[in-house]
Structure formats: structure tokens, C-alpha cells
């Protein structure tokens, strides 16, 4: 076969692969042909290598889409978390949560701690791991969730929105306690938690002790009912360490021989993570 014919066939094959949306297959084809003389492969080996590359590419695209649709505030993993800065956190416990074993039993996770200690980072990292494993995951701040539920009720769509948030295998509700929740919002929130109870896994981050949730939800009985369902079959991780947001500031102060602020935002020595 003439060189011109080989090139024509290659171009036709490349075009066919693009039309079939075998993009990674097409990208790897040229590399494989260029190295065929120095590392010859049988037809079956070559096809296996090319199709494996295509499948990996497609799976990564699915993961990227799931992460995008989950609406995380940023992309951070457990590997990005500085456990040395929060020594009171049991790294083994967090890594076990990252295995997603808790989803098999529809367990919940509650991260409790002051602002900046890494609650959202850990919740996000676990959620991203869920996306990688093909688990339906959604991240939403508590205030946004309450607003969506209340707006839906006014529009006569509360059932639709409740069903939507009830279906995610992992639902991360961030920042409970930063803003008070009025009676209507609290009741809608309870309905959502009730629908997810023992059916799905919910991850909560909060800056207030569980004993003070009654103040946030403006109804102590309702707050207790919500907590009863969240804490049952739950992992409760309490973090009382230093704020990551102040980390660089504290280092700068030390470098400048300023006052030692290493205890900033921490009233007590770091306590170990607690599991219920």
C-alpha cells in the first residue's frame, strides 16, 4: 500500500473515531502508530490499550460532571487537609469516612466547630469522593436551602423541591447556625430530614453546639425532633482547634517576633473527635 493511501486511510479512520465521539481513542491512535516500530503491538493489544484509554477518559468526564452538578464551593480533597494543624482530629476516623462506608448504612455525619476549623473542607472532600464513586451528591448552604424551600412553598412547588433534595444519596448542608431559621423554614427543614431519615446520608456542618439548636430553629421541640433524626446512626465530629483562615496571619506574627496568637479562636485544648 502506498504511503498516500495509508495517510488517506488514517485520516478517514481518525474522522470516523471523532464522529463516533471516541475522542481519547483518536488522540492515542497517533501515538501508538508512531511507536509501533520500537514497541510493536498486536491488533488485540492495541485495541485494548485504545479502548481502555477511552473508557478512563469517559469515566473522568462523568466524575467532573458530577462534581460540577454537586455545586461544591471549591474542590478540595482529604489529601489537602492539614491534619497536623488540627491534631485533635482523628485522621483515621476521617479517612474511614472518606471510604464512604457510612453511606452503606445511611449514616449521617455532623461536623461541629467554630468558624474556620475545616468543617466545610472535610464535608466537601467526602462529597467529592462520593462523586468519584458514582454516588449522587449535593452541597448547599443552610440559608440557601431554607430560601429554596420557602420560595417553593409560596409557588406551590414544595413537594417537588423536597423530593429533589431527598433523593441525593449524600446531601451536605453547610453552615447551620449562622442565621436564625423562622418557623416556616424550620418545619420545611424537618420535613426534608424526615424524608431522608434512615434512607440517605446527610452531612451537616454547624458552628453551634447541638444543645443550642433550639435557638437557631426558633422552636426547641422541632429542633429536638430534627436532631433526633440526624444524630441517630450518626458520626459526630467535634473540632475545637485553630482557624485555618488565621494560619498565615499567625505565622507572619511569629516571624515578625510579635505576640504569640497561637491560641486564637480556641478556648480549650483540641479534643479528640467523638463518634456517636
Backbone as JSON, one array per atom type, in Angstrom:
{
  "sequence": "XXXXXXXXXXXXXXXXXXXXXXXXXXXXXXXXXXXXXXXXXXXXXXXXXXXXXXXXXXXXXXXXXXXXXXXXXXXXXXXXXXXXXXXXXXXXXXXXXXXXXXXXXXXXXXXXXXXXXXXXXXXXXXXXXXXXXXXXXXXXXXXXXXXXXXXXXXXXXXXXXXXXXXXXXXXXXXXXXXXXXXXXXXXXXXXXXXXXXXXXXXXXXXXXXXXXXXXXXXXXXXXXXXXXXXXXXXXXXXXXXXXXXXXXXXXXXXXXXXXXXXXXXXXXXXXXXXXX",
  "N": [[0.85, -1.21, 0.0], [0.56, 2.18, -0.86], [2.19, 5.12, 0.47], [0.61, 7.43, 0.42], [-1.93, 6.33, 0.31], [-2.05, 5.06, 2.77], [-1.99, 7.28, 4.46], [-4.38, 8.49, 3.73], [-6.21, 6.57, 4.56], [-5.69, 6.63, 7.29], [-6.49, 9.22, 7.97], [-9.19, 9.0, 7.33], [-9.98, 7.06, 9.17], [-9.43, 8.43, 11.57], [-11.27, 10.52, 11.37], [-13.64, 9.04, 11.44], [-13.51, 8.04, 14.06], [-13.74, 10.41, 15.54], [-16.31, 11.2, 14.79], [-17.74, 9.16, 15.92], [-17.44, 9.9, 18.46], [-15.26, 8.99, 19.9], [-13.09, 10.24, 21.34], [-10.69, 10.17, 22.98], [-9.62, 7.76, 22.15], [-9.02, 8.43, 19.49], [-7.06, 10.39, 19.95], [-4.99, 8.9, 21.1], [-4.34, 7.17, 19.12], [-2.54, 8.11, 17.11], [-0.15, 8.34, 18.62], [0.28, 5.66, 19.31], [0.71, 4.48, 16.78], [3.01, 5.84, 16.0], [4.91, 4.71, 17.65], [4.95, 2.08, 16.99], [6.92, 0.67, 15.63], [9.16, 0.56, 17.37], [8.02, -0.51, 19.65], [6.22, -2.84, 19.04], [2.78, -3.84, 18.77], [0.2, -6.26, 19.04], [-2.86, -6.53, 17.14], [-5.05, -6.95, 18.85], [-3.97, -6.21, 21.35], [-3.39, -3.53, 20.88], [-5.95, -2.47, 20.4], [-7.09, -2.98, 22.87], [-5.57, -1.29, 24.53], [-6.26, 1.21, 23.46], [-9.07, 1.3, 23.75], [-9.25, 1.1, 26.52], [-8.08, 3.51, 27.32], [-10.0, 5.24, 26.31], [-12.26, 4.55, 27.84], [-11.42, 5.26, 30.43], [-11.15, 7.99, 30.08], [-13.81, 8.73, 29.57], [-15.01, 8.03, 31.99], [-13.74, 9.83, 33.71], [-14.77, 12.21, 32.73], [-17.44, 11.91, 33.47], [-17.15, 11.95, 36.25], [-16.17, 14.55, 36.62], [-18.41, 15.98, 35.75], [-20.32, 15.21, 37.67], [-19.17, 16.34, 39.94], [-19.32, 19.03, 39.26], [-22.12, 19.4, 39.09], [-22.78, 18.92, 41.7], [-22.26, 21.23, 43.06], [-20.18, 22.21, 44.79], [-18.4, 24.47, 47.0], [-15.73, 24.74, 46.48], [-13.0, 22.77, 45.16], [-11.66, 20.43, 47.06], [-9.68, 17.92, 48.6], [-9.34, 15.12, 50.88], [-6.65, 14.69, 51.06], [-5.66, 17.2, 50.86], [-6.08, 18.3, 53.31], [-4.77, 19.64, 56.27], [-3.86, 17.83, 58.71], [-2.02, 18.05, 60.73], [-2.26, 20.59, 61.67], [-4.63, 20.56, 62.93], [-4.53, 18.73, 65.32], [-6.25, 17.43, 67.06], [-8.16, 16.12, 65.64], [-9.1, 12.93, 64.68], [-7.33, 11.33, 62.39], [-7.58, 8.82, 61.21], [-10.29, 8.23, 61.61], [-11.51, 10.16, 59.96], [-10.5, 9.42, 57.46], [-11.69, 6.95, 57.23], [-14.35, 7.76, 56.95], [-14.03, 8.89, 54.48], [-13.9, 6.66, 52.93], [-16.46, 6.13, 52.4], [-18.01, 4.28, 53.62], [-19.99, 4.81, 55.42], [-22.22, 5.49, 53.95], [-23.35, 3.15, 53.14], [-24.85, 2.27, 55.23], [-26.59, 4.28, 55.51], [-25.83, 6.35, 57.23], [-25.39, 9.45, 59.05], [-23.31, 12.44, 59.1], [-22.0, 14.75, 61.36], [-20.33, 17.7, 61.58], [-18.97, 19.69, 63.98], [-18.01, 22.83, 65.1], [-16.08, 25.85, 65.66], [-15.82, 28.8, 63.54], [-13.87, 28.39, 60.6], [-12.32, 26.11, 61.17], [-12.16, 23.94, 59.51], [-14.42, 22.47, 58.85], [-16.16, 22.65, 56.59], [-14.36, 22.08, 54.56], [-13.7, 19.37, 55.1], [-16.25, 18.18, 54.83], [-16.77, 18.76, 52.15], [-14.66, 17.42, 50.88], [-15.29, 14.74, 51.43], [-17.69, 14.62, 50.07], [-16.81, 15.03, 47.42], [-15.34, 12.72, 47.07], [-17.46, 10.98, 47.08], [-18.66, 11.68, 44.64], [-16.69, 10.76, 42.91], [-17.01, 8.07, 43.24], [-19.37, 7.59, 42.04], [-21.67, 8.25, 43.43], [-24.67, 9.92, 44.03], [-24.58, 13.28, 44.84], [-24.97, 16.33, 46.66], [-24.26, 19.69, 47.46], [-25.13, 22.29, 49.66], [-25.62, 25.47, 51.14], [-27.05, 26.12, 54.32], [-28.74, 28.38, 54.64], [-29.35, 28.98, 51.97], [-30.71, 26.66, 51.26], [-32.99, 26.78, 52.95], [-34.16, 29.11, 51.93], [-34.78, 28.27, 49.32], [-36.63, 26.24, 49.85], [-38.7, 27.66, 51.14], [-39.42, 29.51, 49.14], [-40.32, 27.74, 47.21], [-42.56, 26.71, 48.49], [-44.26, 28.95, 48.56], [-44.7, 29.15, 45.86], [-46.13, 26.91, 45.41], [-44.69, 24.58, 45.0], [-43.43, 23.0, 46.84], [-43.44, 20.25, 47.41], [-42.21, 19.15, 45.17], [-39.6, 20.24, 45.36], [-38.77, 19.3, 47.85], [-38.74, 16.55, 47.3], [-36.69, 16.51, 45.46], [-34.34, 17.22, 46.94], [-34.4, 15.2, 48.73], [-33.67, 12.94, 47.4], [-30.92, 12.69, 46.92], [-28.07, 10.71, 47.51], [-25.99, 11.51, 49.15], [-26.32, 14.36, 50.98], [-25.08, 17.47, 51.6], [-25.32, 19.81, 54.04], [-24.48, 22.94, 54.74], [-23.16, 25.16, 57.21], [-25.13, 25.47, 59.34], [-26.68, 27.42, 61.75], [-25.51, 29.9, 61.49], [-27.34, 31.78, 60.68], [-30.57, 32.66, 61.94], [-33.47, 30.51, 61.8], [-36.67, 30.79, 60.69], [-40.05, 29.87, 61.71], [-41.59, 28.68, 59.57], [-39.59, 27.92, 57.74], [-38.15, 26.19, 59.38], [-39.96, 24.09, 59.78], [-40.22, 23.09, 57.18], [-37.61, 22.27, 56.78], [-37.46, 20.24, 58.68], [-39.24, 18.42, 57.48], [-37.76, 17.66, 55.25], [-35.5, 16.41, 56.43], [-36.82, 14.36, 57.73], [-37.71, 12.85, 55.54], [-35.34, 11.9, 54.57], [-34.36, 10.39, 56.6], [-32.81, 7.51, 57.74], [-32.76, 6.6, 55.18], [-31.11, 7.91, 53.4], [-27.84, 9.54, 53.38], [-26.84, 12.29, 55.33], [-24.79, 15.11, 55.56], [-23.74, 17.4, 57.91], [-22.62, 20.68, 58.69], [-21.87, 22.76, 61.4], [-21.73, 25.63, 63.53], [-22.52, 25.79, 66.1], [-23.21, 24.37, 69.34], [-25.0, 21.29, 69.71], [-26.87, 21.41, 71.71], [-27.86, 23.96, 71.61], [-29.41, 24.26, 69.39], [-32.08, 24.77, 69.44], [-32.38, 27.51, 69.69], [-31.59, 28.39, 67.18], [-33.48, 27.26, 65.43], [-35.8, 28.34, 66.34], [-37.72, 26.93, 67.68], [-37.82, 24.75, 70.14], [-38.82, 22.14, 70.48], [-39.18, 21.29, 67.84], [-36.56, 21.53, 66.95], [-35.37, 19.56, 68.52], [-36.63, 17.32, 67.45], [-35.6, 17.31, 64.88], [-32.86, 16.98, 65.43], [-32.97, 14.5, 66.67], [-33.4, 12.77, 64.56], [-31.2, 13.29, 62.95], [-28.94, 12.72, 64.54], [-29.25, 10.09, 65.29], [-27.82, 7.06, 64.36], [-25.37, 8.33, 63.57], [-22.22, 9.92, 62.86], [-20.48, 11.98, 64.9], [-18.43, 14.66, 64.78], [-16.41, 16.62, 66.62], [-14.74, 19.67, 66.5], [-12.37, 21.69, 67.88], [-10.28, 23.35, 67.33], [-7.74, 25.59, 65.95], [-8.27, 28.39, 63.72], [-8.1, 27.95, 60.24], [-8.13, 30.08, 58.55], [-6.74, 32.01, 59.85], [-4.23, 31.1, 59.82], [-1.93, 31.83, 58.16], [-1.66, 34.43, 59.0], [-0.98, 34.11, 61.68], [1.46, 32.83, 61.45], [2.94, 34.83, 60.21], [2.95, 36.77, 62.22], [4.5, 35.47, 64.13], [6.91, 35.24, 62.76], [7.6, 37.89, 62.67], [8.26, 38.38, 65.2], [6.2, 39.14, 66.86], [3.39, 39.27, 69.16], [2.44, 36.12, 70.52], [-0.05, 34.45, 69.01], [-1.04, 31.94, 68.94], [-3.11, 30.64, 70.15], [-5.41, 31.66, 69.18], [-8.87, 31.89, 68.56], [-9.44, 29.57, 69.89], [-10.67, 28.1, 72.68], [-10.2, 25.97, 74.33], [-8.03, 23.17, 74.79], [-7.43, 21.11, 71.93], [-9.84, 18.67, 71.36], [-10.37, 15.15, 71.1], [-11.91, 13.66, 68.19], [-15.32, 12.86, 68.36], [-17.39, 10.03, 68.26], [-20.68, 9.05, 67.76]],
  "CA": [[0.0, 0.0, 0.0], [1.33, 3.4, -0.98], [2.16, 6.0, 1.64], [-0.54, 8.32, 0.29], [-3.13, 5.55, 0.65], [-2.03, 4.86, 4.22], [-2.38, 8.53, 5.09], [-5.81, 8.7, 3.47], [-6.94, 5.65, 5.44], [-5.54, 7.11, 8.66], [-7.36, 10.39, 8.12], [-10.58, 8.53, 7.33], [-10.19, 6.4, 10.46], [-9.45, 9.49, 12.58], [-12.56, 11.19, 11.21], [-14.68, 8.11, 11.94], [-13.42, 8.0, 15.52], [-14.29, 11.67, 16.04], [-17.76, 11.18, 14.59], [-18.27, 8.22, 16.91], [-17.15, 10.51, 19.77], [-14.2, 8.25, 20.57], [-12.07, 11.29, 21.31], [-9.41, 9.74, 23.54], [-9.17, 6.72, 21.22], [-8.42, 9.13, 18.36], [-5.84, 11.07, 20.4], [-3.95, 7.91, 21.38], [-4.05, 6.38, 17.92], [-1.31, 8.59, 16.5], [0.99, 7.96, 19.47], [0.5, 4.22, 19.2], [1.28, 4.2, 15.47], [4.37, 6.37, 15.96], [5.8, 3.84, 18.41], [4.69, 0.7, 16.63], [8.17, 0.02, 15.2], [10.02, 0.29, 18.52], [7.27, -1.33, 20.61], [5.09, -3.38, 18.25], [1.66, -4.42, 19.5], [-0.76, -6.99, 18.21], [-4.1, -5.78, 16.94], [-5.88, -7.04, 20.06], [-3.33, -5.41, 22.4], [-3.56, -2.13, 20.53], [-7.35, -2.12, 20.62], [-7.32, -2.97, 24.32], [-4.97, -0.07, 25.07], [-7.02, 2.36, 23.0], [-10.4, 1.32, 24.36], [-9.07, 1.37, 27.95], [-7.87, 4.95, 27.43], [-11.29, 5.88, 26.05], [-13.14, 4.32, 28.98], [-10.92, 6.09, 31.54], [-11.49, 9.37, 29.73], [-15.25, 8.92, 29.74], [-15.32, 7.98, 33.42], [-13.3, 11.07, 34.3], [-15.74, 13.23, 32.33], [-18.62, 11.71, 34.32], [-16.79, 12.42, 37.58], [-16.11, 16.02, 36.56], [-19.78, 16.48, 35.65], [-20.97, 15.01, 38.97], [-18.62, 17.35, 40.85], [-19.89, 20.33, 38.87], [-23.54, 19.44, 39.44], [-22.92, 18.89, 43.17], [-22.17, 22.64, 43.48], [-19.27, 22.45, 45.91], [-17.85, 25.83, 46.99], [-14.39, 24.6, 45.92], [-12.61, 21.36, 45.05], [-10.59, 20.06, 47.98], [-9.73, 16.52, 48.96], [-8.8, 14.82, 52.21], [-5.2, 14.82, 50.97], [-5.34, 18.63, 51.01], [-6.35, 18.74, 54.68], [-3.59, 19.64, 57.13], [-4.22, 17.24, 60.0], [-1.05, 18.47, 61.74], [-2.72, 21.87, 62.2], [-5.77, 20.22, 63.8], [-4.13, 17.41, 65.85], [-7.32, 16.8, 67.82], [-9.0, 15.33, 64.74], [-8.59, 11.58, 64.45], [-7.18, 11.19, 60.94], [-8.11, 7.52, 60.81], [-11.75, 8.34, 61.56], [-11.87, 10.93, 58.77], [-10.19, 8.61, 56.28], [-12.74, 5.93, 57.14], [-15.5, 8.43, 56.36], [-13.71, 9.07, 53.07], [-14.14, 5.4, 52.23], [-17.91, 6.16, 52.11], [-18.68, 3.14, 54.25], [-21.16, 5.3, 56.14], [-23.38, 5.57, 53.06], [-23.95, 1.82, 53.02], [-25.8, 2.13, 56.33], [-27.36, 5.53, 55.54], [-25.44, 7.12, 58.41], [-25.15, 10.87, 58.88], [-22.09, 12.98, 59.69], [-22.14, 16.11, 61.87], [-19.1, 18.39, 61.93], [-19.32, 20.79, 64.89], [-16.83, 23.59, 65.48], [-16.09, 27.28, 65.39], [-15.54, 29.18, 62.15], [-12.53, 28.28, 60.05], [-11.53, 24.97, 61.64], [-12.06, 22.91, 58.47], [-15.64, 21.66, 58.73], [-16.63, 22.64, 55.2], [-13.33, 21.37, 53.79], [-13.87, 17.92, 55.29], [-17.52, 17.78, 54.23], [-16.61, 18.84, 50.7], [-13.76, 16.35, 50.46], [-16.04, 13.49, 51.46], [-18.64, 14.7, 48.97], [-16.09, 14.83, 46.16], [-15.05, 11.29, 46.99], [-18.72, 10.35, 46.67], [-18.8, 11.9, 43.19], [-15.74, 9.87, 42.23], [-17.52, 6.71, 43.35], [-20.65, 7.5, 41.34], [-22.78, 8.46, 44.37], [-25.33, 11.22, 43.83], [-24.17, 14.16, 45.93], [-25.32, 17.73, 46.51], [-23.8, 20.59, 48.52], [-25.9, 23.54, 49.72], [-25.59, 26.16, 52.43], [-28.34, 26.01, 55.01], [-29.57, 29.55, 54.33], [-29.85, 28.82, 50.6], [-31.7, 25.59, 51.28], [-34.22, 27.29, 53.55], [-34.76, 30.05, 50.97], [-35.36, 27.49, 48.21], [-37.82, 25.54, 50.35], [-39.75, 28.64, 51.39], [-39.87, 30.02, 47.84], [-41.08, 26.67, 46.56], [-43.86, 26.61, 49.14], [-45.06, 30.08, 48.07], [-45.04, 28.86, 44.47], [-46.87, 25.65, 45.34], [-43.79, 23.55, 44.49], [-42.63, 22.48, 47.96], [-43.32, 18.8, 47.28], [-41.2, 18.9, 44.13], [-38.26, 20.58, 45.86], [-38.46, 18.34, 48.91], [-38.38, 15.29, 46.65], [-35.38, 16.68, 44.8], [-33.25, 17.16, 47.91], [-34.48, 13.94, 49.47], [-33.2, 11.81, 46.59], [-29.46, 12.57, 46.87], [-27.53, 9.74, 48.46], [-25.27, 12.35, 50.12], [-26.7, 15.77, 50.96], [-24.26, 18.25, 52.53], [-25.97, 21.07, 54.43], [-23.36, 23.68, 55.34], [-23.33, 26.39, 57.99], [-26.31, 25.6, 60.19], [-26.43, 28.19, 62.95], [-25.03, 31.25, 61.22], [-28.51, 32.63, 60.58], [-31.75, 32.02, 62.54], [-34.43, 29.92, 60.87], [-38.03, 31.06, 61.16], [-40.91, 28.71, 61.92], [-41.95, 28.02, 58.31], [-38.38, 27.28, 57.24], [-37.8, 25.07, 60.27], [-40.88, 22.98, 59.51], [-39.85, 22.52, 55.89], [-36.33, 21.59, 57.0], [-37.8, 18.99, 59.36], [-39.83, 17.51, 56.5], [-36.67, 17.12, 54.43], [-34.72, 15.47, 57.25], [-37.69, 13.2, 57.96], [-37.73, 12.04, 54.32], [-34.03, 11.29, 54.38], [-34.04, 9.61, 57.79], [-32.55, 6.09, 57.54], [-32.84, 6.26, 53.75], [-29.96, 8.52, 52.75], [-26.86, 10.1, 54.31], [-26.78, 13.75, 55.36], [-23.61, 15.67, 56.23], [-24.05, 18.71, 58.46], [-21.6, 21.46, 59.38], [-22.52, 23.75, 62.25], [-20.82, 26.34, 64.43], [-23.12, 25.89, 67.43], [-23.42, 23.08, 69.99], [-26.32, 20.71, 69.45], [-27.78, 21.82, 72.79], [-28.39, 25.3, 71.34], [-30.11, 24.3, 68.11], [-33.42, 25.31, 69.66], [-32.32, 28.94, 69.43], [-31.49, 28.61, 65.73], [-34.71, 26.85, 64.75], [-36.91, 29.1, 66.96], [-38.7, 26.01, 68.25], [-36.99, 23.72, 70.76], [-39.38, 20.8, 70.21], [-38.87, 20.97, 66.45], [-35.11, 21.33, 66.89], [-35.1, 18.24, 69.09], [-37.1, 16.31, 66.5], [-34.61, 17.3, 63.8], [-31.64, 16.39, 65.97], [-33.23, 13.09, 66.95], [-33.25, 12.03, 63.3], [-29.85, 13.48, 62.43], [-27.91, 12.12, 65.39], [-29.42, 8.63, 65.29], [-26.96, 6.47, 63.33], [-24.54, 9.42, 63.06], [-20.85, 10.17, 63.31], [-20.4, 13.37, 65.34], [-17.03, 15.05, 64.86], [-16.27, 17.94, 67.23], [-13.44, 20.27, 66.21], [-12.22, 22.89, 68.69], [-8.92, 23.84, 67.08], [-7.48, 26.94, 65.45], [-8.85, 28.73, 62.43], [-7.2, 27.91, 59.1], [-8.1, 31.39, 57.91], [-5.77, 32.83, 60.57], [-2.95, 30.38, 59.85], [-0.85, 32.63, 57.6], [-1.52, 35.62, 59.86], [-0.26, 33.72, 62.9], [2.85, 32.56, 61.07], [3.55, 36.13, 59.96], [3.16, 37.4, 63.52], [5.63, 34.81, 64.79], [8.11, 35.61, 62.02], [7.91, 39.28, 62.99], [8.5, 38.42, 66.65], [5.07, 39.78, 67.5], [2.79, 38.47, 70.22], [2.07, 34.76, 70.16], [-1.51, 34.32, 68.91], [-1.31, 30.56, 68.53], [-4.36, 30.15, 70.73], [-6.53, 32.43, 68.62], [-10.13, 31.2, 68.23], [-9.53, 28.27, 70.57], [-10.8, 28.3, 74.11], [-9.73, 24.79, 75.03], [-7.14, 22.29, 74.05], [-8.14, 20.29, 70.93], [-10.36, 17.4, 71.85], [-10.48, 14.11, 70.07], [-13.19, 13.54, 67.51], [-16.25, 11.97, 69.08], [-18.31, 9.3, 67.39], [-21.86, 8.51, 68.42]],
  "C": [[0.88, 1.25, 0.0], [1.16, 4.26, 0.28], [0.95, 6.91, 1.61], [-1.84, 7.61, 0.66], [-3.21, 5.32, 2.15], [-2.48, 6.13, 4.94], [-3.87, 8.8, 4.92], [-6.65, 7.81, 4.38], [-6.88, 6.1, 6.9], [-6.47, 8.3, 8.9], [-8.82, 9.99, 8.17], [-10.93, 7.87, 8.66], [-10.31, 7.43, 11.57], [-10.79, 10.22, 12.56], [-13.69, 10.33, 11.75], [-14.7, 8.08, 13.47], [-14.0, 9.26, 16.14], [-15.81, 11.69, 15.92], [-18.44, 10.22, 15.56], [-18.05, 8.7, 18.34], [-16.18, 9.66, 20.6], [-12.96, 9.14, 20.62], [-10.71, 10.83, 21.83], [-8.79, 8.62, 22.7], [-8.42, 7.38, 20.06], [-7.11, 9.8, 18.77], [-4.69, 10.09, 20.6], [-3.52, 7.15, 20.13], [-2.73, 6.81, 17.28], [-0.08, 8.2, 17.29], [1.31, 6.48, 19.33], [1.16, 3.87, 17.87], [2.73, 4.69, 15.37], [5.36, 5.46, 16.65], [5.64, 2.36, 18.07], [5.98, -0.03, 16.24], [9.04, -0.35, 16.4], [9.33, -0.56, 19.58], [6.03, -1.89, 19.92], [4.04, -4.04, 19.13], [0.78, -5.18, 18.52], [-2.03, -6.15, 18.08], [-4.96, -5.79, 18.19], [-5.3, -6.21, 21.2], [-3.52, -3.92, 22.14], [-4.98, -1.67, 20.78], [-7.67, -2.06, 22.1], [-6.78, -1.69, 24.93], [-5.8, 1.15, 24.7], [-8.4, 2.44, 23.65], [-10.32, 1.57, 25.87], [-8.87, 2.87, 28.18], [-9.19, 5.7, 27.24], [-12.23, 5.74, 27.25], [-12.71, 5.17, 30.19], [-11.28, 7.55, 31.31], [-12.96, 9.66, 29.97], [-15.64, 8.91, 31.22], [-14.91, 9.28, 34.1], [-14.24, 12.22, 33.94], [-17.0, 13.13, 33.19], [-18.35, 12.23, 35.73], [-16.78, 13.95, 37.62], [-17.51, 16.63, 36.5], [-20.51, 16.34, 36.99], [-20.47, 16.05, 39.98], [-19.19, 18.72, 40.54], [-21.34, 20.45, 39.31], [-23.77, 19.42, 40.95], [-22.81, 20.28, 43.78], [-21.34, 22.85, 44.75], [-18.73, 23.88, 45.84], [-16.43, 25.87, 46.42], [-14.09, 23.11, 45.82], [-11.4, 21.12, 45.96], [-10.79, 18.61, 48.39], [-9.21, 16.33, 50.38], [-7.28, 14.94, 52.22], [-4.76, 16.27, 51.14], [-5.47, 19.11, 52.46], [-5.11, 18.59, 55.54], [-3.97, 19.13, 58.52], [-3.24, 17.67, 61.1], [-1.46, 19.79, 62.38], [-3.92, 21.69, 63.12], [-5.51, 18.83, 64.4], [-5.23, 16.71, 66.63], [-8.24, 15.96, 66.96], [-8.34, 13.98, 64.52], [-8.53, 11.34, 62.94], [-7.75, 9.88, 60.43], [-9.62, 7.54, 60.68], [-12.19, 9.07, 60.3], [-11.61, 10.12, 57.51], [-11.19, 7.49, 56.11], [-14.02, 6.53, 56.56], [-15.29, 8.63, 54.86], [-13.86, 7.8, 52.26], [-15.61, 5.25, 51.84], [-18.64, 4.95, 52.68], [-19.95, 3.56, 54.94], [-22.41, 5.35, 55.26], [-24.08, 4.22, 52.91], [-24.99, 1.57, 54.1], [-26.65, 3.39, 56.5], [-27.09, 6.33, 56.81], [-25.26, 8.59, 58.05], [-23.8, 11.25, 59.48], [-22.38, 14.41, 60.13], [-20.78, 16.64, 62.25], [-19.47, 19.62, 62.74], [-18.04, 21.51, 65.29], [-16.96, 25.05, 65.12], [-15.68, 27.56, 63.95], [-14.08, 28.95, 61.79], [-11.72, 27.06, 60.44], [-11.47, 23.81, 60.64], [-13.29, 22.06, 58.27], [-16.09, 21.52, 57.27], [-15.64, 21.91, 54.3], [-13.54, 19.87, 53.89], [-15.17, 17.42, 54.65], [-17.43, 17.75, 52.72], [-15.75, 17.69, 50.19], [-14.47, 15.0, 50.44], [-17.05, 13.47, 50.32], [-17.99, 14.47, 47.63], [-15.72, 13.37, 45.98], [-16.31, 10.52, 46.58], [-18.95, 10.5, 45.18], [-17.89, 10.96, 42.41], [-16.24, 8.43, 42.22], [-18.9, 6.55, 42.71], [-21.86, 7.67, 42.23], [-23.37, 9.85, 44.16], [-25.12, 12.09, 45.06], [-24.56, 15.59, 45.63], [-24.85, 18.51, 47.73], [-24.67, 21.84, 48.49], [-25.75, 24.15, 51.1], [-26.99, 26.17, 53.02], [-29.26, 27.17, 54.65], [-30.16, 29.46, 52.93], [-30.92, 27.74, 50.52], [-33.03, 26.07, 51.83], [-34.93, 28.24, 52.59], [-35.43, 29.31, 49.82], [-36.64, 26.79, 48.66], [-38.98, 26.5, 50.57], [-40.3, 29.22, 50.08], [-40.73, 29.0, 47.13], [-42.47, 26.54, 47.18], [-44.79, 27.73, 48.67], [-45.54, 29.81, 46.65], [-45.84, 27.57, 44.31], [-46.04, 24.49, 44.83], [-42.98, 22.89, 45.6], [-42.43, 20.97, 47.85], [-42.24, 18.44, 46.27], [-39.8, 19.13, 44.65], [-37.84, 19.65, 46.98], [-38.04, 17.0, 48.33], [-36.99, 15.37, 46.04], [-34.25, 16.53, 45.8], [-33.28, 15.87, 48.74], [-33.83, 12.79, 48.71], [-31.69, 11.65, 46.58], [-28.97, 11.59, 47.92], [-26.71, 10.45, 49.54], [-25.74, 13.78, 49.93], [-25.87, 16.49, 52.02], [-24.95, 19.58, 52.78], [-24.96, 21.84, 55.28], [-23.85, 24.89, 56.13], [-24.68, 26.51, 58.7], [-25.92, 26.39, 61.44], [-25.94, 29.6, 62.71], [-26.18, 32.25, 61.12], [-29.7, 31.92, 61.23], [-32.71, 31.54, 61.47], [-35.83, 30.1, 61.44], [-38.86, 29.79, 61.14], [-41.21, 27.95, 60.63], [-40.75, 27.26, 57.75], [-37.99, 26.07, 58.07], [-38.68, 23.86, 60.01], [-40.56, 22.3, 58.19], [-38.54, 21.74, 56.0], [-36.58, 20.25, 57.68], [-38.37, 17.97, 58.37], [-38.76, 16.86, 55.63], [-35.87, 16.08, 55.2], [-35.53, 14.19, 57.51], [-37.69, 12.29, 56.74], [-36.4, 11.31, 54.1], [-33.66, 10.32, 55.5], [-33.99, 8.11, 57.49], [-32.72, 5.64, 56.09], [-31.62, 6.77, 52.99], [-29.02, 9.06, 53.82], [-26.82, 11.62, 54.18], [-25.54, 14.18, 56.14], [-23.93, 17.1, 56.64], [-22.78, 19.38, 58.96], [-22.31, 22.54, 60.16], [-21.49, 24.38, 63.2], [-21.38, 26.44, 65.85], [-23.29, 24.5, 68.02], [-24.84, 22.58, 69.71], [-27.34, 21.15, 70.5], [-28.41, 23.18, 72.54], [-29.11, 25.41, 70.0], [-31.52, 24.87, 68.26], [-33.47, 26.8, 69.4], [-32.29, 29.24, 67.94], [-32.8, 28.32, 65.03], [-35.96, 27.47, 65.37], [-37.99, 28.21, 67.55], [-37.93, 24.83, 68.82], [-37.51, 22.31, 70.48], [-39.05, 20.36, 68.79], [-37.38, 20.72, 66.28], [-34.73, 19.96, 67.43], [-35.51, 17.12, 68.15], [-36.12, 16.18, 65.33], [-33.34, 16.6, 64.25], [-31.8, 14.89, 66.21], [-32.99, 12.24, 65.7], [-31.85, 12.16, 62.72], [-28.81, 12.7, 63.21], [-28.03, 10.6, 65.47], [-28.65, 8.05, 64.11], [-26.04, 7.54, 62.74], [-23.12, 9.35, 63.62], [-20.78, 11.66, 63.66], [-18.93, 13.72, 65.57], [-16.95, 16.48, 65.41], [-14.85, 18.46, 67.03], [-13.34, 21.58, 66.99], [-10.85, 23.52, 68.5], [-8.87, 25.25, 66.54], [-8.07, 27.13, 64.06], [-7.79, 28.68, 61.34], [-7.08, 29.3, 58.46], [-7.09, 32.33, 58.59], [-4.36, 32.25, 60.51], [-1.79, 31.23, 59.35], [-0.59, 33.87, 58.46], [-0.71, 35.29, 61.1], [1.2, 33.47, 62.6], [3.61, 33.87, 60.86], [3.86, 36.84, 61.27], [4.38, 36.81, 64.21], [6.94, 35.2, 64.11], [8.56, 37.03, 62.35], [8.15, 39.49, 64.48], [7.42, 39.18, 67.39], [4.52, 38.9, 68.59], [2.36, 37.11, 69.7], [0.55, 34.64, 70.18], [-1.91, 32.9, 68.58], [-2.59, 30.01, 69.1], [-5.58, 30.83, 70.19], [-7.67, 31.53, 68.2], [-10.24, 29.83, 68.88], [-9.59, 28.51, 72.06], [-10.2, 27.13, 74.91], [-8.75, 24.03, 74.17], [-7.96, 21.42, 73.11], [-8.6, 18.97, 71.55], [-10.44, 16.39, 70.73], [-11.85, 14.09, 69.48], [-14.05, 12.54, 68.24], [-17.18, 11.29, 68.09], [-19.45, 8.76, 68.23], [-22.31, 7.28, 67.69]]
}
